[in-house]
Amino acid sequence: MRRKIVAGNWKMNGSKDLVNSLVGQIRSELASLDNGVEAVIIPPALFVGDVVRQADGQIAVGVQNIACWDSGAYTGEISAGMAKDSGCGYSLVGHSERRQLFGETDEQVSVKVVKALASGLDAVICVGETLDEREAGKAEDVVSGQVRKAVSEVGAGQWQQVVIAYEPVWAIGTGKTATAEDAQAMHAAIRAVLKSLGAPADEISLLYGGSVKADNAAALFAQPDIDGGLIGGASLNAEDFVSICRAMPGRS
Ligand SMILES: O=C(CO)COP(=O)(O)O
C-alpha cells in the first residue's frame, strides 16, 4: 500500500506568527480526518523547531534543501543529519527553484538523495520539465532523465524512503495546472522508469505539484498513479491546506 502524502512547501514565506496560527489549526482539523493522508509541513529551516513543537507528532515536518556534505566549513548550509536531529522526517531534494535559481545539478541532487537517506530522512525528489521542453515534446525524456540520475545511488533497502514529486515548472506558482490526465500520464511514465530500474515501483509514492488548490486536488488525487500533492501557495492557508488533505480519497 502506497503512502498518501500531502506536503506543504512554504518556500521562503512565513513567520513565527504564521507558525503559531497555522500549525495548531491544521493539526486540530486533521485530527478527525480518516482518509489515511500523511500531512507534511516544510517551512523555512529556521522555523523547523517551532513547527515540530506545534505539530506535536501529528504532522510530519521537512526541510526544503540539505547540503551535499555531512558537516564542516560550508557556511550557510544545513546537513541532512541536522534536519533529522531537529525533528524532520523529510527533505525536499532538487526542487525546480533550487535547480533554476541556484544552479543545482542532477549530480548534486543525487548526492543529496544519498545524504537524506543515510540520515534517515525520506527524500522527496522533485522533477519536472520547463514549458520549452514540453512544447518541444521532450517532457517525458527530461523527467525520466532527472529520475534516473536522482535515484542512481539509492540502495536496495532504501526505496521505502523515496518519494518523487512531479512538478512541471510551467505550473509552479502560475495558476496553470497540468490536466489530471497529463499529470497521470507522467506519473505512469515515472513509475515505469522506477520499475525498469528494479525499484519496488508500486510501493513508491508519487506526488503532483504545481498550482494544486482545494478545487483541483480531488481530480488529481483520483488518478491511479497520483499518490498526493506537493503544495506551494495554498499551503500557507490552513483552510486551503486542510481542504486539499480532505480531497484525498479514502483507502478502499
Ligand atoms: O513548487 C511548488 C511546491 O513545491 C508548487 O507551488 P504552487 O503550489 O505555489 O504552484
Short mmCIF file of C-alpha atoms and ligand atoms in Angstrom, two decimals:
data_model
loop_
_atom_site.label_atom_id
_atom_site.label_comp_id
_atom_site.label_asym_id
_atom_site.label_seq_id
_atom_site.Cartn_x
_atom_site.Cartn_y
_atom_site.Cartn_z
CA MET A 1 0.00 0.00 0.00
CA ARG A 2 1.48 3.33 -1.05
CA ARG A 3 1.58 6.21 1.39
CA LYS A 4 -0.81 9.08 0.60
CA ILE A 5 1.04 12.32 1.25
CA VAL A 6 0.09 16.00 1.12
CA ALA A 7 3.14 18.18 1.74
CA GLY A 8 3.13 21.95 2.09
CA ASN A 9 6.29 23.67 0.82
CA TRP A 10 6.23 27.12 2.37
CA LYS A 11 9.25 28.20 0.28
CA MET A 12 10.71 31.46 1.69
CA ASN A 13 7.44 32.54 3.28
CA GLY A 14 6.08 32.67 6.79
CA SER A 15 6.95 33.92 10.24
CA LYS A 16 6.73 32.77 13.84
CA ASP A 17 3.25 34.28 13.93
CA LEU A 18 2.22 32.19 10.94
CA VAL A 19 3.64 29.04 12.52
CA ASN A 20 1.71 29.76 15.70
CA SER A 21 -1.58 30.39 13.95
CA LEU A 22 -1.38 27.84 11.15
CA VAL A 23 0.13 24.67 12.54
CA GLY A 24 -2.22 24.24 15.50
CA GLN A 25 -5.24 24.87 13.29
CA ILE A 26 -4.10 22.35 10.71
CA ARG A 27 -3.31 19.82 13.45
CA SER A 28 -6.73 20.09 15.07
CA GLU A 29 -8.63 19.99 11.76
CA LEU A 30 -6.71 16.97 10.52
CA ALA A 31 -7.25 15.07 13.77
CA SER A 32 -10.72 13.98 12.60
CA LEU A 33 -9.61 13.05 9.09
CA ASP A 34 -9.58 9.32 8.48
CA ASN A 35 -8.58 9.01 4.82
CA GLY A 36 -5.06 7.90 5.71
CA VAL A 37 -3.35 11.00 4.36
CA GLU A 38 0.01 11.94 5.85
CA ALA A 39 0.37 15.71 6.09
CA VAL A 40 3.85 17.22 5.97
CA ILE A 41 4.83 20.84 6.60
CA ILE A 42 8.05 22.05 5.01
CA PRO A 43 8.77 25.52 6.41
CA PRO A 44 11.92 27.62 6.10
CA ALA A 45 14.61 25.82 8.11
CA LEU A 46 14.69 28.47 10.87
CA PHE A 47 11.10 27.59 11.79
CA VAL A 48 11.51 23.81 11.79
CA GLY A 49 11.85 23.62 15.59
CA ASP A 50 8.74 25.72 16.11
CA VAL A 51 6.72 23.68 13.62
CA VAL A 52 7.91 20.41 15.19
CA ARG A 53 6.75 21.63 18.62
CA GLN A 54 3.37 22.84 17.34
CA ALA A 55 2.84 19.72 15.23
CA ASP A 56 3.20 17.60 18.36
CA GLY A 57 3.85 14.44 16.39
CA GLN A 58 0.54 14.75 14.46
CA ILE A 59 2.03 16.34 11.34
CA ALA A 60 5.36 15.41 9.81
CA VAL A 61 7.95 18.12 9.17
CA GLY A 62 10.55 18.54 6.45
CA VAL A 63 13.28 20.84 5.18
CA GLN A 64 13.37 22.39 1.73
CA ASN A 65 17.01 21.63 1.00
CA ILE A 66 20.02 19.90 2.51
CA ALA A 67 23.73 20.10 1.88
CA CYS A 68 25.87 17.69 -0.13
CA TRP A 69 28.09 17.28 2.95
CA ASP A 70 27.71 15.92 6.47
CA SER A 71 29.44 18.77 8.34
CA GLY A 72 32.34 21.19 8.06
CA ALA A 73 33.25 24.59 6.68
CA TYR A 74 30.20 25.16 4.47
CA THR A 75 28.84 28.46 5.75
CA GLY A 76 25.10 28.76 5.41
CA GLU A 77 24.44 25.09 4.71
CA ILE A 78 22.35 22.62 6.72
CA SER A 79 23.07 18.89 6.72
CA ALA A 80 20.57 16.08 6.48
CA GLY A 81 21.72 14.87 9.90
CA MET A 82 20.92 18.27 11.43
CA ALA A 83 17.46 18.22 9.89
CA LYS A 84 16.85 14.75 11.29
CA ASP A 85 18.22 15.82 14.68
CA SER A 86 15.78 18.77 14.68
CA GLY A 87 12.76 16.54 14.22
CA CYS A 88 12.39 16.40 10.45
CA GLY A 89 11.24 13.27 8.72
CA TYR A 90 11.52 14.58 5.18
CA SER A 91 13.69 16.68 2.90
CA LEU A 92 12.82 18.07 -0.48
CA VAL A 93 15.64 17.44 -2.92
CA GLY A 94 16.11 19.13 -6.27
CA HIS A 95 13.13 21.47 -6.23
CA SER A 96 12.98 23.29 -9.55
CA GLU A 97 13.69 26.59 -7.79
CA ARG A 98 16.92 25.09 -6.43
CA ARG A 99 17.78 23.80 -9.89
CA GLN A 100 16.89 27.00 -11.76
CA LEU A 101 17.81 29.78 -9.33
CA PHE A 102 20.76 28.14 -7.57
CA GLY A 103 22.16 26.00 -10.37
CA GLU A 104 21.64 22.70 -8.61
CA THR A 105 22.70 19.89 -10.93
CA ASP A 106 21.46 16.33 -11.34
CA GLU A 107 24.75 15.17 -9.77
CA GLN A 108 24.19 17.31 -6.67
CA VAL A 109 20.60 16.08 -6.45
CA SER A 110 21.88 12.50 -6.49
CA VAL A 111 24.38 13.25 -3.68
CA LYS A 112 21.68 14.96 -1.61
CA VAL A 113 19.39 11.96 -2.02
CA VAL A 114 22.18 9.76 -0.67
CA LYS A 115 22.71 12.12 2.29
CA ALA A 116 18.99 12.30 3.09
CA LEU A 117 18.51 8.54 3.03
CA ALA A 118 21.67 7.84 5.02
CA SER A 119 20.47 10.21 7.74
CA GLY A 120 17.09 8.55 7.98
CA LEU A 121 15.12 11.24 6.16
CA ASP A 122 12.63 10.45 3.43
CA ALA A 123 13.70 12.25 0.26
CA VAL A 124 11.00 13.98 -1.77
CA ILE A 125 12.81 14.18 -5.09
CA CYS A 126 11.41 16.94 -7.31
CA VAL A 127 11.44 16.58 -11.08
CA GLY A 128 9.70 18.43 -13.90
CA GLU A 129 10.08 19.89 -17.33
CA THR A 130 10.04 23.55 -18.44
CA LEU A 131 7.45 24.91 -20.86
CA ASP A 132 10.02 24.93 -23.70
CA GLU A 133 10.82 21.29 -23.05
CA ARG A 134 7.13 20.34 -23.01
CA GLU A 135 6.43 22.26 -26.21
CA ALA A 136 9.39 20.56 -27.87
CA GLY A 137 7.85 17.18 -26.99
CA LYS A 138 10.70 16.37 -24.60
CA ALA A 139 8.83 16.38 -21.28
CA GLU A 140 8.95 12.66 -20.68
CA ASP A 141 12.62 12.35 -21.69
CA VAL A 142 13.62 15.21 -19.41
CA VAL A 143 11.69 13.91 -16.43
CA SER A 144 12.84 10.31 -16.96
CA GLY A 145 16.45 11.51 -17.10
CA GLN A 146 16.05 13.51 -13.89
CA VAL A 147 14.53 10.50 -12.12
CA ARG A 148 17.23 8.09 -13.31
CA LYS A 149 20.05 10.35 -12.14
CA ALA A 150 18.41 11.29 -8.85
CA VAL A 151 17.91 7.68 -7.76
CA SER A 152 21.10 6.26 -9.27
CA GLU A 153 22.71 5.72 -5.84
CA VAL A 154 19.63 4.53 -3.93
CA GLY A 155 20.39 1.21 -2.22
CA ALA A 156 18.14 -1.82 -2.47
CA GLY A 157 16.84 -1.41 1.06
CA GLN A 158 16.23 2.34 0.84
CA TRP A 159 13.34 2.65 -1.61
CA GLN A 160 10.75 2.99 1.13
CA GLN A 161 12.38 6.35 1.95
CA VAL A 162 11.99 7.64 -1.61
CA VAL A 163 9.10 9.84 -2.76
CA ILE A 164 9.04 11.53 -6.15
CA ALA A 165 7.22 14.80 -6.81
CA TYR A 166 6.41 15.66 -10.41
CA GLU A 167 6.20 19.44 -10.65
CA PRO A 168 6.07 20.80 -14.19
CA VAL A 169 7.99 24.08 -13.96
CA TRP A 170 5.39 25.94 -16.02
CA ALA A 171 2.68 25.04 -13.49
CA ILE A 172 4.51 26.30 -10.38
CA GLY A 173 3.02 29.47 -8.96
CA THR A 174 1.36 30.28 -12.28
CA GLY A 175 -2.18 29.11 -11.62
CA LYS A 176 -1.76 26.70 -14.55
CA THR A 177 -2.14 23.07 -13.58
CA ALA A 178 -1.37 20.06 -15.72
CA THR A 179 -4.64 18.36 -16.57
CA ALA A 180 -5.30 15.36 -14.38
CA GLU A 181 -4.80 13.19 -17.48
CA ASP A 182 -1.43 14.74 -18.40
CA ALA A 183 -0.25 14.50 -14.81
CA GLN A 184 -1.38 10.86 -14.63
CA ALA A 185 0.46 10.07 -17.88
CA MET A 186 3.71 11.48 -16.49
CA HIS A 187 3.27 9.70 -13.17
CA ALA A 188 2.74 6.41 -15.01
CA ALA A 189 5.91 7.12 -17.01
CA ILE A 190 7.87 7.81 -13.81
CA ARG A 191 6.60 4.58 -12.27
CA ALA A 192 7.67 2.70 -15.42
CA VAL A 193 11.16 4.20 -15.13
CA LEU A 194 11.38 3.12 -11.50
CA LYS A 195 10.24 -0.36 -12.44
CA SER A 196 12.86 -0.58 -15.19
CA LEU A 197 15.49 0.26 -12.57
CA GLY A 198 14.43 -2.67 -10.43
CA ALA A 199 12.80 -0.49 -7.75
CA PRO A 200 9.58 -1.62 -6.00
CA ALA A 201 7.76 0.94 -8.12
CA ASP A 202 4.26 0.05 -6.98
CA GLU A 203 5.21 0.94 -3.41
CA ILE A 204 6.77 4.34 -4.16
CA SER A 205 4.55 7.39 -3.62
CA LEU A 206 4.44 9.86 -6.49
CA LEU A 207 3.18 13.38 -5.75
CA TYR A 208 1.98 16.04 -8.15
CA GLY A 209 2.85 19.71 -7.60
CA GLY A 210 2.12 22.93 -9.45
CA SER A 211 -0.82 25.18 -8.59
CA VAL A 212 -2.66 22.48 -6.64
CA LYS A 213 -5.66 24.10 -4.95
CA ALA A 214 -8.68 22.97 -3.00
CA ASP A 215 -10.76 22.92 -6.18
CA ASN A 216 -8.48 20.85 -8.41
CA ALA A 217 -6.95 18.46 -5.86
CA ALA A 218 -9.72 15.85 -5.96
CA ALA A 219 -9.43 15.31 -9.74
CA LEU A 220 -5.66 14.95 -9.47
CA PHE A 221 -5.76 12.63 -6.45
CA ALA A 222 -8.37 10.42 -8.16
CA GLN A 223 -5.74 9.36 -10.73
CA PRO A 224 -4.33 5.88 -10.15
CA ASP A 225 -0.66 6.91 -10.10
CA ILE A 226 -1.02 10.19 -8.20
CA ASP A 227 -0.49 9.47 -4.50
CA GLY A 228 -0.67 13.01 -3.19
CA GLY A 229 0.47 16.56 -3.69
CA LEU A 230 3.32 18.98 -3.09
CA ILE A 231 1.61 22.26 -2.38
CA GLY A 232 3.17 25.72 -2.54
CA GLY A 233 0.99 28.81 -2.24
CA ALA A 234 -2.12 27.04 -0.97
CA SER A 235 -0.18 25.51 1.94
CA LEU A 236 0.12 28.96 3.55
CA ASN A 237 -3.58 28.99 4.36
CA ALA A 238 -4.81 26.44 6.90
CA GLU A 239 -8.26 26.01 5.37
CA ASP A 240 -6.89 25.55 1.86
CA PHE A 241 -4.27 23.07 3.01
CA VAL A 242 -6.77 21.07 5.05
CA SER A 243 -9.24 21.06 2.13
CA ILE A 244 -6.51 19.62 -0.09
CA CYS A 245 -5.80 16.93 2.53
CA ARG A 246 -9.53 16.16 2.62
CA ALA A 247 -9.60 15.78 -1.18
CA MET A 248 -7.62 12.56 -0.90
CA PRO A 249 -9.90 9.59 -1.48
CA GLY A 250 -10.11 7.15 1.42
CA ARG A 251 -8.40 3.80 1.25
CA SER A 252 -10.57 1.20 -0.39
O1 LIG B 1 6.59 24.43 -6.17
C1 LIG B 1 5.56 24.03 -5.65
C2 LIG B 1 5.62 23.19 -4.44
O2 LIG B 1 6.91 22.73 -4.20
C3 LIG B 1 4.23 24.38 -6.19
O3 LIG B 1 3.97 25.70 -5.88
P1 LIG B 1 2.50 26.30 -6.13
O4 LIG B 1 1.52 25.34 -5.49
O5 LIG B 1 2.51 27.65 -5.48
O6 LIG B 1 2.32 26.34 -7.62
#
